[in-house]
C-alpha positions as semicolon CSV with decimal commas, in nm:
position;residue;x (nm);y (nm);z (nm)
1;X;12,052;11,930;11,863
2;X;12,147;11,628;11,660
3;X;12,485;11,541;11,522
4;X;12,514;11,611;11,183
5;X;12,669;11,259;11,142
6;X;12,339;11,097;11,249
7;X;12,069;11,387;11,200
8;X;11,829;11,261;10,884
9;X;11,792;11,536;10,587
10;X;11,433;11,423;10,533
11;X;11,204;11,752;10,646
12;X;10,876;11,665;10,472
13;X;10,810;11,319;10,608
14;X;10,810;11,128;10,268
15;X;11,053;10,862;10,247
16;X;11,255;11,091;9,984
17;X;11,452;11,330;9,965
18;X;11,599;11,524;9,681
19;X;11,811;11,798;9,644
20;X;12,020;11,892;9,355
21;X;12,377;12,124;9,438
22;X;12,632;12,262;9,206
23;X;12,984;12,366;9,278
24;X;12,915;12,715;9,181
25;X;12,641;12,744;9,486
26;X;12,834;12,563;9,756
27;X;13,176;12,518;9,684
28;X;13,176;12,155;9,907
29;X;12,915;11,980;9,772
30;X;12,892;11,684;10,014
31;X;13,040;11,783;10,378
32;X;13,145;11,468;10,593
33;X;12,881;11,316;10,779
34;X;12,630;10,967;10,798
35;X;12,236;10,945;10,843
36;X;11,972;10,610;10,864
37;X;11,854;10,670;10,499
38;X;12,003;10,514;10,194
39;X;12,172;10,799;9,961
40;X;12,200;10,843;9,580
41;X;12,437;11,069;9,428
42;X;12,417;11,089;9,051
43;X;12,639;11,252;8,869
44;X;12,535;11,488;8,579
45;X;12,812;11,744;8,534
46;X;13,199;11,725;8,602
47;X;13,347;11,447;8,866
48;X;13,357;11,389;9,224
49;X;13,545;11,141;9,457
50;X;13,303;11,010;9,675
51;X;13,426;10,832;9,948
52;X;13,257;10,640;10,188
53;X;13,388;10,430;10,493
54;X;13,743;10,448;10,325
55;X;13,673;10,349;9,978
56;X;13,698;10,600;9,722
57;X;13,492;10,601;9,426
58;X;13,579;10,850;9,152
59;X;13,194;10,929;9,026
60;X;13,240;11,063;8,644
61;X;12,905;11,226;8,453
62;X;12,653;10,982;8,422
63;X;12,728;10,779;8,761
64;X;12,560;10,677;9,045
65;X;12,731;10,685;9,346
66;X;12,603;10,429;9,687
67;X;12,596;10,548;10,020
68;X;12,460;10,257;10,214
69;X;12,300;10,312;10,558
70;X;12,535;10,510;10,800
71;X;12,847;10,478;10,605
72;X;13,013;10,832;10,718
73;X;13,087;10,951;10,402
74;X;13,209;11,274;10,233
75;X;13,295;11,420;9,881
76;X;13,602;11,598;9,727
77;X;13,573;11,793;9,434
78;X;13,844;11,914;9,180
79;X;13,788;12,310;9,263
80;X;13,888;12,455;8,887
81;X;13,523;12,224;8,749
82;X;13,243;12,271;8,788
83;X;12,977;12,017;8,946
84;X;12,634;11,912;8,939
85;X;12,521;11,647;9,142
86;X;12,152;11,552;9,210
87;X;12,110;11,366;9,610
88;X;11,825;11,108;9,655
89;X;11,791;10,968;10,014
90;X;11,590;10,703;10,070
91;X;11,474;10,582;10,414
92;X;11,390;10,194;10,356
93;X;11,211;10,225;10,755
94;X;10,972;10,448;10,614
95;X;10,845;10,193;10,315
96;X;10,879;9,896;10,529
97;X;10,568;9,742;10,460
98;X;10,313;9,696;10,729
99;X;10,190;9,351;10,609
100;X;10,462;9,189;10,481
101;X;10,466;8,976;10,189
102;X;10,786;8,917;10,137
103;X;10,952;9,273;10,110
104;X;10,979;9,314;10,441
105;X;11,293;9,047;10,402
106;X;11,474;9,297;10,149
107;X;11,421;9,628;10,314
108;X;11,537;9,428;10,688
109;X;11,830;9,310;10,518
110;X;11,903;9,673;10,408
111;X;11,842;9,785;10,788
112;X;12,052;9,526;10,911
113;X;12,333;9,547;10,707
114;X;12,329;9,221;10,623
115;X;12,385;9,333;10,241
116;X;12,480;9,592;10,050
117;X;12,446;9,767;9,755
118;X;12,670;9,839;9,539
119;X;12,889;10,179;9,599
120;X;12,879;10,266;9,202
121;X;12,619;10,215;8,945
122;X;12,780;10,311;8,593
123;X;12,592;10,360;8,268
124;X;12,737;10,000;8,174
125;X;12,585;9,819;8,469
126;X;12,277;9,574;8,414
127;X;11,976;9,771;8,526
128;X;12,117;10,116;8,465
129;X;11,852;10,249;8,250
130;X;11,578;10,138;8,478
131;X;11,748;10,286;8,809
132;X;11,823;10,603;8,615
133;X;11,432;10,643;8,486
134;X;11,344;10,567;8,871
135;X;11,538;10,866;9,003
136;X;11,438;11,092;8,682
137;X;11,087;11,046;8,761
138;X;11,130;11,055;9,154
139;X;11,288;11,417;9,076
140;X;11,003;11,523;8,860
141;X;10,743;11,414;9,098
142;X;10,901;11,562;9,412
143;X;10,956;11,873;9,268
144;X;10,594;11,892;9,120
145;X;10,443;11,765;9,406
146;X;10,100;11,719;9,255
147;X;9,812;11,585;9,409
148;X;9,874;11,205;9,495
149;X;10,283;11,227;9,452
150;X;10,292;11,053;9,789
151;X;10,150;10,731;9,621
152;X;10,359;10,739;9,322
153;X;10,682;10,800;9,522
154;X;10,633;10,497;9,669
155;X;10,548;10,330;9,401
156;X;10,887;10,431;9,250
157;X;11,113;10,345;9,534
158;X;10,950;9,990;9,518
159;X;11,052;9,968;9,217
160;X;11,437;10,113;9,253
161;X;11,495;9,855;9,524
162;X;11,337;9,561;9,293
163;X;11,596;9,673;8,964
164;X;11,903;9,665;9,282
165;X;11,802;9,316;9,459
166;X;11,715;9,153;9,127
167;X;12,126;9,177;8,977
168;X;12,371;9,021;9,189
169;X;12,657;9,296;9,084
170;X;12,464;9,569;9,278
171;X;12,338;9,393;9,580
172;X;12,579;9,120;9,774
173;X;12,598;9,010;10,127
174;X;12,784;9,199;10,358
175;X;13,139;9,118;10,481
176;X;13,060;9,058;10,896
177;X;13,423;9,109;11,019
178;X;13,439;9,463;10,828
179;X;13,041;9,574;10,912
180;X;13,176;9,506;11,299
181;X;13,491;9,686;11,249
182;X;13,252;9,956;11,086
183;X;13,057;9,984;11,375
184;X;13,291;9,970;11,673
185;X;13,446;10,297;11,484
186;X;13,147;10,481;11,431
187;X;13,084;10,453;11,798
188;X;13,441;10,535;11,895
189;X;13,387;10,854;11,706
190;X;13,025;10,927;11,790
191;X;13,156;10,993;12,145
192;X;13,367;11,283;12,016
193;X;13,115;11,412;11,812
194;X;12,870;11,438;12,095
195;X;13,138;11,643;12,241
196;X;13,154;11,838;11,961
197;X;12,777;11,903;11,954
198;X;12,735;11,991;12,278
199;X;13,011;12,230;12,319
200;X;13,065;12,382;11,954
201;X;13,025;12,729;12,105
202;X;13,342;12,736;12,307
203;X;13,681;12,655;12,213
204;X;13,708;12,301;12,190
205;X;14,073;12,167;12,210
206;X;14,192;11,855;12,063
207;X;14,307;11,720;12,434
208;X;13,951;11,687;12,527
209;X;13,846;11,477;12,245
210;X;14,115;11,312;12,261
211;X;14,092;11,188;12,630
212;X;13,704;11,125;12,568
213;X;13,844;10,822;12,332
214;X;14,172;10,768;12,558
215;X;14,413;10,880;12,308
216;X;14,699;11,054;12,271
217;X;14,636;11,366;12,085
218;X;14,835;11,245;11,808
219;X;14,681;10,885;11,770
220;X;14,303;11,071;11,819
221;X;14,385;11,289;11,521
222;X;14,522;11,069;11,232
223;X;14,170;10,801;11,355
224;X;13,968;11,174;11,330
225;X;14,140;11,253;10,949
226;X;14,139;10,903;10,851
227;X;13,768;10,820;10,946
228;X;13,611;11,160;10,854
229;X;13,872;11,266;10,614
230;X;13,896;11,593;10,773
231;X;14,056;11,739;11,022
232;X;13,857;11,817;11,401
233;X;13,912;12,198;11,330
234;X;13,772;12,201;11,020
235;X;13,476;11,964;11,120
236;X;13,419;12,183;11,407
237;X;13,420;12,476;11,205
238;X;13,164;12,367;10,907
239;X;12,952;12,173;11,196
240;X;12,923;12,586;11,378
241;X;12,863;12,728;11,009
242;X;12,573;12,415;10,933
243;X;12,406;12,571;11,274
244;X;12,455;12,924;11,156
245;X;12,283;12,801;10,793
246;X;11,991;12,682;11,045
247;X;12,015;12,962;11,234
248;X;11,963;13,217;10,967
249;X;11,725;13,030;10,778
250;X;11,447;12,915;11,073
251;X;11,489;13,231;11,274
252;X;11,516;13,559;11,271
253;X;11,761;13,594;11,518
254;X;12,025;13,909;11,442
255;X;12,323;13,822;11,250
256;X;12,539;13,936;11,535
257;X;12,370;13,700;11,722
258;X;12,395;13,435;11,562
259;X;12,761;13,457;11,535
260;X;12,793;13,444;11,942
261;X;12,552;13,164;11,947
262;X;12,775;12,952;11,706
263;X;13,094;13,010;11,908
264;X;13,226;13,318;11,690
265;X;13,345;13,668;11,869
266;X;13,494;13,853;11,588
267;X;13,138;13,936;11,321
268;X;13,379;14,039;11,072
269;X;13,569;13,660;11,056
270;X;13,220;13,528;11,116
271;X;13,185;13,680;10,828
272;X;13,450;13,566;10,627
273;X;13,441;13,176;10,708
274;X;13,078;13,150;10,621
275;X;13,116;13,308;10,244
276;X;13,411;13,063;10,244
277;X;13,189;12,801;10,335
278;X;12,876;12,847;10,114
279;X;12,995;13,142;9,885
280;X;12,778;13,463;10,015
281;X;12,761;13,661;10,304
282;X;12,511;13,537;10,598
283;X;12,256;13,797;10,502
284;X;12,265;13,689;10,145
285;X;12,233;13,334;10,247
286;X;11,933;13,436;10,444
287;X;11,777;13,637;10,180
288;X;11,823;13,372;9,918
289;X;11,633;13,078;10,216
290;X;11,343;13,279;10,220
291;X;11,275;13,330;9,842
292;X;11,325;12,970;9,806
293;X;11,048;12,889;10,120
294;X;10,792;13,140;9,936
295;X;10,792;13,021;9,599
């Protein structure tokens, strides 16, 4: 299996993705993780902090929120509002154009990291209308899916990346000092996570992370919390319940099963930390995945 920090959401080979969440169906809306695609979070009920390799945005209704290409990245809610957030992710490789006349600069540049764009797009940024009638319309057609869509999603992505490049506030050249710091972190901690994924159903103690980065346990925890901005128990524990979602939804393996498989031996708290983690029992969860595949 992949790591959820690097596994890519996209599951019907388009360039785009879209999903839209609310608090009241999944009480975290965005879990810690990274992937090659460019994401879009916009903002249409409540508020979110979004924050992405340690900047923290506070996204109000009506914002836009940046995550640029593998920028680990996660989302904290206030629990007592409720949210509605609608996810675009884009995966520049997949429009890079095959004879290139001069886009293929922009979308490298992207790919590179050379630039960036910019982490918040508020409804008082140039552009703003024009990126917001992008994603309005990439919603409609995705979720439509009439004949053609393919063509017109394109189409549209083109033209999101020409309203970004074109204003200097939302696209600027990256910082090379911090993209290398970036980077020699993300592989510090993609070592762990490897762990992680190949041994989330055992008990996994902190010591053998730890020594897999040569740290002291202490020193490996506070770079864990302060990179992923959670803890490794509780990223171990919602990585085992984002197999279990899999699980339940692309097989019809037994719920008691599944529990073993995921490193769980009591049922009864497998029970209990999955509802916690996306607000109904595994056999609910299952029940609802397969209405939504048949309609």
């Amino acid at each position: 299996m992949r790591s959820v920090y690097e596994d890519t959401h996209n599951s019907i080979g388009l360039p785009l993705t879209v999903f839209r969440m609310t608090s009241r169906e999944k009480p975290q809306l965005i879990y810690c993780n990274w992937h090659k695609e460019l994401e879009f979070i916009y903002m249409s009920k409540g508020e979110l902090t979004l924050i992405a390799d340690h900047r923290r945005l506070s996204l109000q209704e009506g914002d836009i929120g940046v995550v640029n290409i593998h920028e680990v990245h996660y989302g904290e809610q206030n629990p007592s509002r409720e949210c509605e957030v609608y996810v675009f992710l884009i995966s520049a490789e997949q429009v890079f154009p095959q004879n290139d006349h001069g886009a293929g600069s922009f979308l490298q540049s992207l790919l590179d990291g050379d630039v960036h764009l910019a982490s918040l797009i508020g409804p008082d940024m140039p552009h703003y209308p024009e990126i917001l009638s992008c994603f309005r319309r990439m919603y409609t057609i995705y979720t439509e899916k009439k004949t053609g869509f393919q063509l017109l999603t394109i189409s549209l992505i083109y033209e999101l990346f020409y309203e970004l490049f074109s204003s200097d506030s939302l696209c600027f050249v990256s910082n090379q000092f911090s993209r290398t710091q970036t980077q020699e972190k993300i592989q510090r901690l993609k070592t762990a996570l490897t762990y992680i994924e190949q041994n989330y159903h055992r008990k996994i103690y902190i010591k053998e992370l730890a020594d897999l980065l040569y740290m002291g346990e202490d020193t490996f925890y506070k770079f864990f919390v302060a990179v992923t901005g959670t803890s490794p128990v509780e990223y171990i524990g919602a990585y085992r319940m984002k197999q279990a979602a899999t699980l339940l939804s692309e097989t019809d393996l037994p719920i008691t099963e599944i529990c073993y498989r995921v490193g769980f031996t009591n049922i009864s708290y497998f029970i209990k930390v999955f509802r916690e983690h996306f607000a109904c029992t595994p056999k609910k969860y299952r029940i609802l995945q397969q209405r939504a595949h048949n309609l």
